[in-house]
Amino acid sequence: TLRVTNATIPLFTDGGLAITDVMISGVTIDGTAAGTQPLIRIYQGQRVTIQDCVFTTAGINTVVLNGVIDTVRVLRCQFHFIGGDYDNSAIYIHGARAWVDGCSFDGPGRAAIEVHGGDALVTNNLASGYRIFANVADAARVRVAHNSAQTTAHGVLLWSAGGGLHSVAVEGN
């Protein structure tokens, strides 16, 4: 088990390193000097929790959980985006069994949350200044509920690049 607490670090894994049972809690990462790099990028992992963290970035996709990903949670985190208007998501998840809950996002950014894959919950989040609150793409069994988006052009965008959408619910936002 890896626990990173009260530190300022970037965390990356490449395609060859799988991580399991990881909790990242109470971390503050100022990524303004990182350019367009993600601040946390995990390509193989299961049972990963990122909670109570603060991220400041101008980068593309601040937290990336993409690839062989199973059972991930991003809880009660704050995202401050200071970059320009280009394709980015504060949280980008492509995997199975994801939960994003209680996070806050202030922009101006393109999308606060982007979810691909299946079995995802996006609940109780607040976004301000983002063009899009959430992208849900090529996904199954996704619920987006009880979120608030202020000064955004689009609430939730549902789209597919060929994988389709199945059993997606958007309610009470």
Coordinates of N, CA, C and O in Angstrom, one line a residue:
T1 N 0.8 -1.2 0.0 CA 0.0 0.0 0.0 C 0.9 1.2 0.0 O 1.8 1.4 0.8
L2 N 0.6 2.2 -0.9 CA 1.3 3.4 -1.0 C 0.4 4.5 -0.4 O -0.7 4.6 -0.8
R3 N 0.9 5.3 0.5 CA 0.2 6.5 1.0 C 1.1 7.7 0.8 O 2.2 7.7 1.3
V4 N 0.5 8.7 0.1 CA 1.2 9.9 0.0 C 0.4 11.0 0.7 O -0.8 11.2 0.3
T5 N 0.9 11.6 1.7 CA 0.1 12.5 2.5 C 0.9 13.8 2.7 O 2.1 13.8 3.0
N6 N 0.2 14.9 2.6 CA 0.7 16.3 2.9 C 2.1 16.5 2.2 O 3.1 16.8 2.8
A7 N 2.1 16.3 0.9 CA 3.4 16.5 0.1 C 3.1 17.3 -1.1 O 1.9 17.4 -1.5
T8 N 4.1 17.7 -1.8 CA 3.9 18.4 -3.1 C 4.8 17.6 -4.1 O 6.0 17.7 -4.1
I9 N 4.1 16.8 -4.9 CA 4.8 15.9 -5.8 C 4.0 15.7 -7.1 O 2.8 15.8 -7.1
P10 N 4.7 15.3 -8.2 CA 3.9 14.8 -9.3 C 4.0 13.2 -9.2 O 5.0 12.7 -8.7
L11 N 3.0 12.5 -9.6 CA 3.0 11.1 -9.6 C 2.6 10.6 -10.9 O 1.6 10.9 -11.5
F12 N 3.5 9.8 -11.5 CA 3.3 9.2 -12.8 C 3.6 7.7 -12.8 O 4.4 7.2 -12.1
T13 N 2.8 6.9 -13.5 CA 3.2 5.5 -13.8 C 3.1 5.4 -15.3 O 2.3 6.0 -16.0
D14 N 4.0 4.5 -15.8 CA 3.9 4.3 -17.3 C 3.1 3.0 -17.5 O 2.6 2.4 -16.6
G15 N 3.1 2.6 -18.8 CA 2.3 1.4 -19.2 C 2.8 0.1 -18.6 O 2.1 -0.8 -18.5
G16 N 4.0 0.1 -18.1 CA 4.6 -1.1 -17.5 C 4.5 -1.3 -16.0 O 4.8 -2.4 -15.5
L17 N 4.0 -0.3 -15.3 CA 4.0 -0.4 -13.9 C 2.5 -0.4 -13.4 O 1.8 0.6 -13.6
A18 N 2.1 -1.4 -12.8 CA 0.7 -1.5 -12.3 C 0.8 -1.2 -10.8 O 1.6 -1.7 -10.1
I19 N -0.2 -0.4 -10.3 CA -0.2 -0.1 -8.9 C -1.6 -0.6 -8.4 O -2.6 -0.5 -9.0
T20 N -1.6 -1.0 -7.1 CA -2.8 -1.6 -6.5 C -2.8 -1.1 -5.1 O -1.8 -0.9 -4.4
D21 N -4.1 -0.8 -4.6 CA -4.3 -0.4 -3.2 C -3.5 0.9 -2.9 O -2.7 0.9 -2.0
V22 N -3.8 1.9 -3.7 CA -3.1 3.2 -3.5 C -4.0 4.2 -3.0 O -5.1 4.4 -3.5
M23 N -3.6 5.0 -1.9 CA -4.4 6.1 -1.5 C -3.5 7.4 -1.5 O -2.4 7.3 -0.9
I24 N -3.9 8.4 -2.2 CA -3.2 9.7 -2.2 C -4.1 10.7 -1.5 O -5.2 10.9 -2.0
S25 N -3.7 11.2 -0.4 CA -4.6 12.0 0.4 C -3.9 13.2 1.0 O -2.7 13.2 1.4
G26 N -4.6 14.3 0.9 CA -4.1 15.6 1.5 C -2.9 16.2 0.8 O -2.1 16.9 1.4
V27 N -2.8 15.9 -0.5 CA -1.6 16.3 -1.3 C -2.0 17.6 -2.0 O -3.1 17.8 -2.5
T28 N -1.1 18.6 -2.0 CA -1.2 19.8 -2.8 C -0.1 19.8 -3.8 O 1.0 19.6 -3.6
I29 N -0.6 19.9 -5.1 CA 0.3 19.9 -6.2 C 0.1 21.2 -7.0 O -1.0 21.5 -7.5
D30 N 1.2 22.1 -7.0 CA 1.1 23.3 -7.9 C 1.9 22.9 -9.2 O 3.1 22.8 -9.2
G31 N 1.1 22.7 -10.2 CA 1.7 22.2 -11.5 C 1.8 23.3 -12.5 O 2.0 23.0 -13.7
T32 N 1.8 24.6 -12.0 CA 1.9 25.7 -13.0 C 3.2 25.6 -13.8 O 3.3 26.1 -14.9
A33 N 4.3 25.1 -13.2 CA 5.6 25.0 -13.9 C 5.7 23.8 -14.7 O 6.6 23.6 -15.5
A34 N 4.7 22.8 -14.6 CA 4.8 21.6 -15.3 C 4.3 21.7 -16.8 O 4.3 20.7 -17.5
G35 N 3.9 22.9 -17.2 CA 3.4 23.1 -18.6 C 2.1 22.3 -18.8 O 1.2 22.5 -18.1
T36 N 2.1 21.5 -19.9 CA 0.9 20.8 -20.2 C 0.8 19.4 -19.7 O 0.0 18.6 -20.2
Q37 N 1.7 19.0 -18.8 CA 1.7 17.6 -18.3 C 0.7 17.3 -17.3 O 0.4 18.2 -16.5
P38 N 0.1 16.1 -17.3 CA -0.8 15.8 -16.2 C -0.1 15.8 -14.8 O 1.2 15.5 -14.8
L39 N -0.7 16.0 -13.7 CA -0.1 16.0 -12.4 C -0.1 14.6 -11.8 O 0.8 14.3 -11.1
I40 N -1.2 13.9 -12.1 CA -1.2 12.4 -11.7 C -1.6 11.7 -12.9 O -2.7 12.0 -13.5
R41 N -0.9 10.7 -13.3 CA -1.2 9.9 -14.5 C -0.9 8.4 -14.1 O 0.2 8.0 -13.8
I42 N -2.0 7.6 -14.2 CA -1.9 6.2 -13.9 C -2.5 5.4 -15.0 O -3.7 5.6 -15.4
Y43 N -1.7 4.5 -15.6 CA -2.2 3.8 -16.8 C -2.6 2.3 -16.4 O -3.3 1.7 -17.2
Q44 N -2.1 1.8 -15.3 CA -2.5 0.5 -14.9 C -2.7 0.6 -13.3 O -1.7 0.9 -12.6
G45 N -3.9 0.4 -12.9 CA -4.1 0.4 -11.4 C -5.5 -0.1 -11.0 O -6.4 -0.1 -11.8
Q46 N -5.5 -0.5 -9.8 CA -6.8 -0.9 -9.3 C -6.9 -0.5 -7.8 O -5.8 -0.5 -7.1
R47 N -8.1 -0.2 -7.4 CA -8.3 0.2 -6.0 C -7.4 1.4 -5.7 O -6.6 1.4 -4.7
V48 N -7.6 2.5 -6.5 CA -6.8 3.7 -6.3 C -7.8 4.8 -5.8 O -8.9 5.0 -6.4
T49 N -7.4 5.5 -4.7 CA -8.2 6.6 -4.2 C -7.4 7.9 -4.1 O -6.2 7.8 -3.6
I50 N -7.9 8.9 -4.7 CA -7.3 10.3 -4.6 C -8.3 11.1 -3.8 O -9.4 11.3 -4.3
Q51 N -7.9 11.6 -2.6 CA -8.9 12.3 -1.8 C -8.3 13.5 -1.1 O -7.1 13.5 -0.8
D52 N -9.1 14.5 -0.9 CA -8.8 15.7 -0.1 C -7.5 16.4 -0.7 O -6.6 16.8 0.1
C53 N -7.3 16.4 -2.0 CA -6.1 17.0 -2.6 C -6.5 18.3 -3.3 O -7.6 18.6 -3.6
V54 N -5.5 19.1 -3.5 CA -5.6 20.4 -4.2 C -4.7 20.5 -5.3 O -3.5 20.2 -5.2
F55 N -5.2 20.7 -6.5 CA -4.4 20.8 -7.7 C -4.5 22.2 -8.4 O -5.6 22.6 -8.6
T56 N -3.4 22.8 -8.7 CA -3.4 24.0 -9.5 C -2.6 23.7 -10.7 O -1.4 23.3 -10.7
T57 N -3.1 24.0 -11.9 CA -2.5 23.6 -13.1 C -2.9 24.4 -14.3 O -4.0 25.0 -14.4
A58 N -2.0 24.5 -15.3 CA -2.3 25.0 -16.6 C -2.3 23.9 -17.6 O -2.4 24.1 -18.8
G59 N -2.2 22.7 -17.2 CA -1.9 21.5 -18.0 C -3.2 20.8 -18.6 O -4.3 21.2 -18.3
I60 N -2.9 19.8 -19.4 CA -3.9 19.0 -20.0 C -4.2 17.9 -19.1 O -3.3 17.1 -18.7
N61 N -5.5 17.7 -18.8 CA -5.9 16.5 -18.0 C -5.1 16.4 -16.7 O -4.2 15.6 -16.7
T62 N -5.5 17.1 -15.7 CA -4.8 17.2 -14.5 C -4.6 15.8 -13.8 O -3.5 15.4 -13.5
V63 N -5.7 15.0 -13.7 CA -5.6 13.7 -13.1 C -6.1 12.7 -14.2 O -7.2 12.8 -14.7
V64 N -5.2 11.8 -14.7 CA -5.5 10.9 -15.7 C -5.4 9.5 -15.2 O -4.4 9.0 -14.7
L65 N -6.5 8.8 -15.3 CA -6.6 7.4 -14.9 C -7.2 6.7 -16.1 O -8.3 6.6 -16.4
N66 N -6.2 6.1 -16.9 CA -6.6 5.7 -18.3 C -5.8 4.4 -18.6 O -4.6 4.3 -18.5
G67 N -6.6 3.4 -19.1 CA -6.0 2.2 -19.5 C -6.6 1.0 -18.8 O -7.8 0.8 -18.7
V68 N -5.7 0.2 -18.1 CA -6.1 -0.9 -17.4 C -6.4 -0.4 -15.9 O -5.6 -0.5 -15.0
I69 N -7.6 0.2 -15.8 CA -8.0 0.9 -14.6 C -9.3 0.2 -14.0 O -10.2 0.0 -14.8
D70 N -9.3 -0.1 -12.7 CA -10.4 -0.7 -12.1 C -10.6 -0.3 -10.7 O -9.6 -0.3 -9.9
T71 N -11.7 0.2 -10.3 CA -12.1 0.7 -9.0 C -11.2 1.9 -8.6 O -10.2 1.7 -7.8
V72 N -11.6 3.0 -9.1 CA -10.9 4.3 -8.7 C -11.9 5.3 -8.2 O -13.0 5.3 -8.5
R73 N -11.4 6.1 -7.2 CA -12.2 7.1 -6.6 C -11.4 8.4 -6.5 O -10.2 8.4 -6.1
V74 N -12.1 9.5 -6.9 CA -11.5 10.8 -6.7 C -12.6 11.6 -5.8 O -13.7 11.8 -6.3
L75 N -12.2 11.9 -4.6 CA -13.1 12.4 -3.6 C -12.7 13.7 -3.0 O -11.5 13.8 -2.6
R76 N -13.6 14.6 -2.9 CA -13.4 15.9 -2.2 C -12.1 16.6 -2.5 O -11.4 17.2 -1.7
C77 N -11.7 16.6 -3.8 CA -10.5 17.3 -4.3 C -10.9 18.7 -4.9 O -12.1 18.9 -5.3
Q78 N -10.0 19.6 -4.9 CA -10.1 20.9 -5.5 C -9.2 21.0 -6.7 O -8.0 20.7 -6.6
F79 N -9.8 21.5 -7.8 CA -9.0 21.7 -9.1 C -9.1 23.2 -9.5 O -10.2 23.7 -9.6
H80 N -8.0 23.8 -9.6 CA -7.9 25.2 -10.0 C -7.1 25.2 -11.3 O -5.9 24.9 -11.4
F81 N -7.9 25.6 -12.4 CA -7.3 25.6 -13.7 C -7.0 27.0 -14.1 O -7.8 27.9 -14.1
I82 N -5.7 27.3 -14.5 CA -5.3 28.6 -14.9 C -4.9 28.7 -16.4 O -4.2 29.6 -16.8
G83 N -5.1 27.6 -17.1 CA -4.7 27.6 -18.5 C -5.6 28.2 -19.5 O -6.6 28.9 -19.1
G84 N -5.3 28.0 -20.7 CA -6.1 28.6 -21.8 C -7.3 27.7 -22.2 O -7.6 26.7 -21.6
D85 N -7.9 28.0 -23.3 CA -9.0 27.2 -23.8 C -8.5 26.2 -24.9 O -8.4 26.5 -26.1
Y86 N -8.1 25.1 -24.4 CA -7.7 24.0 -25.3 C -8.3 22.7 -24.7 O -8.8 22.7 -23.5
D87 N -8.3 21.6 -25.4 CA -8.9 20.3 -25.0 C -8.2 19.8 -23.7 O -7.1 19.4 -23.7
N88 N -9.0 19.9 -22.6 CA -8.5 19.3 -21.4 C -9.6 18.9 -20.5 O -10.7 19.4 -20.7
S89 N -9.4 18.0 -19.6 CA -10.3 17.7 -18.5 C -9.6 17.6 -17.2 O -8.5 17.0 -17.2
A90 N -10.1 18.2 -16.2 CA -9.5 18.2 -14.9 C -9.3 16.7 -14.4 O -8.3 16.3 -13.9
I91 N -10.4 15.9 -14.6 CA -10.3 14.5 -14.3 C -10.7 13.7 -15.5 O -11.7 13.9 -16.1
Y92 N -9.8 12.9 -16.0 CA -10.0 12.0 -17.2 C -9.9 10.6 -16.7 O -8.9 10.2 -16.3
I93 N -11.0 9.9 -16.8 CA -11.1 8.5 -16.4 C -11.5 7.6 -17.6 O -12.6 7.9 -18.2
H94 N -10.7 6.6 -17.9 CA -11.2 5.6 -18.9 C -10.9 4.2 -18.2 O -9.7 3.8 -18.2
G95 N -11.9 3.6 -17.7 CA -11.7 2.4 -17.0 C -13.0 1.9 -16.4 O -14.1 2.3 -16.8
A96 N -13.0 1.0 -15.5 CA -14.1 0.4 -14.9 C -14.3 0.8 -13.4 O -13.3 0.9 -12.7
R97 N -15.5 0.9 -13.0 CA -15.8 1.2 -11.6 C -15.1 2.5 -11.1 O -14.1 2.4 -10.3
A98 N -15.6 3.6 -11.5 CA -15.0 4.9 -11.1 C -16.1 5.7 -10.3 O -17.3 5.6 -10.6
W99 N -15.6 6.5 -9.3 CA -16.5 7.4 -8.6 C -15.8 8.7 -8.4 O -14.7 8.8 -7.8
V100 N -16.4 9.8 -8.8 CA -16.0 11.2 -8.6 C -17.0 11.8 -7.7 O -18.2 12.0 -8.2
D101 N -16.7 12.2 -6.5 CA -17.7 12.7 -5.6 C -17.1 13.9 -4.8 O -16.0 13.8 -4.3
G102 N -17.9 15.0 -4.6 CA -17.6 16.1 -3.7 C -16.4 16.9 -4.1 O -15.8 17.6 -3.3
C103 N -16.1 16.9 -5.4 CA -14.9 17.7 -5.9 C -15.4 19.1 -6.4 O -16.6 19.3 -6.7
S104 N -14.5 20.1 -6.3 CA -14.8 21.4 -6.9 C -13.8 21.8 -8.0 O -12.6 21.4 -7.9
F105 N -14.3 22.5 -9.0 CA -13.5 22.9 -10.1 C -13.7 24.3 -10.4 O -14.9 24.8 -10.5
D106 N -12.6 25.1 -10.6 CA -12.8 26.5 -11.1 C -11.9 26.7 -12.2 O -10.8 26.2 -12.3
G107 N -12.5 27.3 -13.3 CA -11.8 27.4 -14.5 C -11.3 28.8 -14.8 O -11.1 29.6 -13.9
P108 N -11.0 29.1 -16.1 CA -11.7 28.6 -17.3 C -11.0 27.4 -17.9 O -9.9 27.4 -18.3
G109 N -11.7 26.3 -17.9 CA -11.2 25.0 -18.5 C -12.2 24.5 -19.5 O -13.3 25.0 -19.6
R110 N -11.8 23.5 -20.3 CA -12.7 22.9 -21.3 C -13.8 22.0 -20.6 O -14.9 22.2 -20.8
A111 N -13.3 21.0 -19.8 CA -14.2 20.0 -19.2 C -13.7 19.8 -17.8 O -12.5 19.5 -17.6
A112 N -14.6 19.7 -16.8 CA -14.2 19.4 -15.5 C -14.0 17.9 -15.3 O -12.9 17.5 -14.8
I113 N -14.9 17.1 -15.9 CA -14.8 15.6 -15.7 C -15.1 15.0 -17.1 O -16.0 15.4 -17.8
E114 N -14.3 13.9 -17.4 CA -14.5 13.1 -18.6 C -14.5 11.7 -18.2 O -13.5 11.2 -17.6
V115 N -15.5 10.9 -18.5 CA -15.6 9.5 -18.1 C -15.9 8.7 -19.4 O -16.8 8.9 -20.1
H116 N -15.0 7.6 -19.5 CA -15.2 6.6 -20.6 C -15.2 5.3 -19.8 O -14.5 5.1 -18.8
G117 N -15.8 4.3 -20.3 CA -15.8 3.0 -19.7 C -17.1 2.6 -19.1 O -18.2 2.9 -19.7
G118 N -17.1 2.0 -17.9 CA -18.3 1.5 -17.3 C -18.4 1.6 -15.8 O -17.3 1.7 -15.2
D119 N -19.6 1.5 -15.3 CA -19.8 1.5 -13.9 C -19.2 2.7 -13.2 O -18.3 2.6 -12.4
A120 N -19.7 3.9 -13.6 CA -19.2 5.2 -13.0 C -20.3 6.0 -12.3 O -21.4 6.0 -12.8
L121 N -19.9 6.6 -11.2 CA -20.7 7.6 -10.6 C -20.0 8.9 -10.5 O -18.9 9.0 -10.2
V122 N -20.8 10.0 -10.9 CA -20.3 11.4 -10.8 C -21.3 12.1 -10.0 O -22.4 12.4 -10.5
T123 N -21.0 12.4 -8.7 CA -22.0 12.9 -7.8 C -21.5 14.0 -6.9 O -20.3 14.0 -6.6
N124 N -22.3 15.0 -6.6 CA -22.1 16.0 -5.6 C -20.9 16.9 -5.9 O -20.1 17.3 -5.0
N125 N -20.6 17.2 -7.2 CA -19.5 18.0 -7.6 C -20.0 19.4 -7.9 O -21.1 19.6 -8.3
L126 N -19.1 20.4 -7.9 CA -19.4 21.8 -8.2 C -18.3 22.3 -9.2 O -17.1 22.2 -8.9
A127 N -18.8 22.8 -10.3 CA -17.8 23.4 -11.3 C -18.3 24.8 -11.7 O -19.5 25.1 -11.8
S128 N -17.3 25.7 -11.8 CA -17.5 27.0 -12.2 C -16.5 27.5 -13.2 O -15.3 27.3 -13.0
G129 N -17.0 28.1 -14.3 CA -16.1 28.6 -15.3 C -15.6 27.6 -16.4 O -14.8 28.0 -17.2
Y130 N -16.0 26.4 -16.3 CA -15.6 25.4 -17.3 C -16.6 25.5 -18.5 O -17.8 25.8 -18.2
R131 N -16.2 25.2 -19.7 CA -17.1 25.2 -20.8 C -18.1 24.0 -20.7 O -19.3 24.2 -21.0
I132 N -17.6 22.9 -20.2 CA -18.4 21.7 -20.1 C -18.3 21.1 -18.7 O -17.1 21.0 -18.2
F133 N -19.3 20.8 -18.0 CA -19.2 20.2 -16.7 C -18.7 18.8 -16.8 O -17.7 18.4 -16.2
A134 N -19.3 17.9 -17.6 CA -18.9 16.5 -17.8 C -19.1 16.0 -19.2 O -20.2 16.2 -19.8
N135 N -18.1 15.3 -19.7 CA -18.2 14.5 -20.9 C -18.4 13.0 -20.5 O -17.7 12.5 -19.6
V136 N -19.4 12.4 -21.0 CA -19.6 10.9 -20.8 C -19.6 10.3 -22.2 O -20.5 10.6 -23.0
A137 N -18.6 9.5 -22.5 CA -18.3 9.0 -23.8 C -18.1 7.5 -23.8 O -17.3 7.0 -23.0
D138 N -18.6 6.8 -24.8 CA -18.4 5.4 -25.0 C -18.4 4.7 -23.6 O -17.5 4.1 -23.2
A139 N -19.6 4.8 -22.9 CA -19.7 4.4 -21.6 C -21.0 3.6 -21.3 O -21.9 3.7 -22.1
A140 N -20.9 2.8 -20.3 CA -22.1 2.0 -19.9 C -22.2 2.0 -18.4 O -21.3 2.1 -17.6
R141 N -23.5 2.1 -17.9 CA -23.8 2.1 -16.5 C -23.1 3.3 -15.8 O -22.4 3.1 -14.8
V142 N -23.5 4.5 -16.3 CA -22.9 5.7 -15.7 C -24.1 6.5 -15.1 O -25.1 6.7 -15.8
R143 N -23.9 7.1 -13.9 CA -24.9 8.0 -13.3 C -24.2 9.3 -13.0 O -23.2 9.3 -12.3
V144 N -24.8 10.4 -13.5 CA -24.3 11.7 -13.2 C -25.4 12.4 -12.5 O -26.5 12.7 -13.0
A145 N -25.3 12.7 -11.1 CA -26.4 13.1 -10.3 C -25.9 14.1 -9.2 O -24.9 13.9 -8.7
H146 N -26.8 15.0 -8.9 CA -26.7 15.9 -7.8 C -25.4 16.8 -7.9 O -24.7 17.0 -6.9
N147 N -25.1 17.2 -9.1 CA -23.9 18.1 -9.3 C -24.4 19.5 -9.6 O -25.6 19.7 -10.0
S148 N -23.5 20.5 -9.5 CA -23.9 21.9 -9.8 C -22.8 22.5 -10.7 O -21.6 22.4 -10.5
A149 N -23.3 23.0 -11.8 CA -22.4 23.7 -12.8 C -22.8 25.1 -13.0 O -23.9 25.4 -13.3
Q150 N -21.9 26.0 -12.7 CA -22.2 27.5 -12.7 C -21.3 28.1 -13.8 O -20.1 27.7 -14.0
T151 N -21.8 29.0 -14.5 CA -21.1 29.7 -15.6 C -20.5 28.7 -16.6 O -19.3 28.9 -16.9
T152 N -21.2 27.7 -16.9 CA -20.7 26.7 -17.9 C -21.6 26.8 -19.2 O -22.8 27.1 -19.0
A153 N -21.1 26.5 -20.3 CA -21.8 26.6 -21.5 C -22.7 25.3 -21.7 O -23.8 25.3 -22.2
H154 N -22.2 24.2 -21.2 CA -22.8 22.9 -21.3 C -22.7 22.1 -20.0 O -21.7 22.1 -19.4
G155 N -23.8 21.5 -19.6 CA -23.8 20.7 -18.4 C -23.1 19.4 -18.6 O -22.0 19.2 -18.3
V156 N -23.8 18.4 -19.2 CA -23.3 17.1 -19.4 C -23.4 16.8 -20.9 O -24.5 16.9 -21.5
L157 N -22.3 16.5 -21.6 CA -22.3 16.1 -23.0 C -22.2 14.5 -23.1 O -21.3 14.0 -22.5
L158 N -23.1 13.9 -23.8 CA -23.1 12.5 -24.0 C -22.7 12.3 -25.5 O -23.3 12.8 -26.4
W159 N -21.7 11.5 -25.7 CA -21.2 11.3 -27.1 C -20.5 9.9 -27.2 O -20.1 9.3 -26.2
S160 N -20.3 9.5 -28.4 CA -19.7 8.2 -28.7 C -18.8 8.4 -29.9 O -19.1 9.0 -30.9
A161 N -17.6 7.7 -29.8 CA -16.7 7.7 -30.9 C -16.7 6.3 -31.6 O -15.8 5.9 -32.3
G162 N -17.8 5.6 -31.2 CA -18.0 4.2 -31.8 C -18.3 3.1 -30.8 O -18.8 2.1 -31.2
G163 N -18.0 3.4 -29.6 CA -18.3 2.3 -28.5 C -19.7 2.4 -28.0 O -20.2 1.5 -27.4
G164 N -20.5 3.5 -28.2 CA -21.8 3.6 -27.8 C -22.0 4.0 -26.4 O -21.1 4.0 -25.6
L165 N -23.2 4.3 -26.0 CA -23.6 4.7 -24.7 C -24.8 3.7 -24.3 O -25.7 3.5 -25.0
H166 N -24.7 3.2 -23.1 CA -25.7 2.2 -22.6 C -25.9 2.5 -21.1 O -25.0 2.6 -20.3
S167 N -27.2 2.6 -20.7 CA -27.6 2.7 -19.3 C -26.9 3.9 -18.7 O -26.3 3.8 -17.6
V168 N -27.1 5.1 -19.3 CA -26.5 6.3 -18.7 C -27.7 7.1 -18.2 O -28.7 7.4 -18.8
A169 N -27.5 7.6 -16.9 CA -28.5 8.4 -16.3 C -27.9 9.8 -15.9 O -26.9 9.8 -15.3
V170 N -28.6 10.9 -16.2 CA -28.3 12.2 -15.8 C -29.5 12.7 -15.1 O -30.6 12.9 -15.7
E171 N -29.3 13.0 -13.8 CA -30.5 13.4 -13.0 C -30.2 14.2 -11.8 O -29.1 14.1 -11.2
G172 N -31.1 15.2 -11.5 CA -31.0 16.0 -10.3 C -29.8 16.9 -10.3 O -29.3 17.3 -9.2
N173 N -29.3 17.4 -11.5 CA -28.2 18.3 -11.5 C -28.7 19.7 -11.7 O -29.8 20.0 -12.1

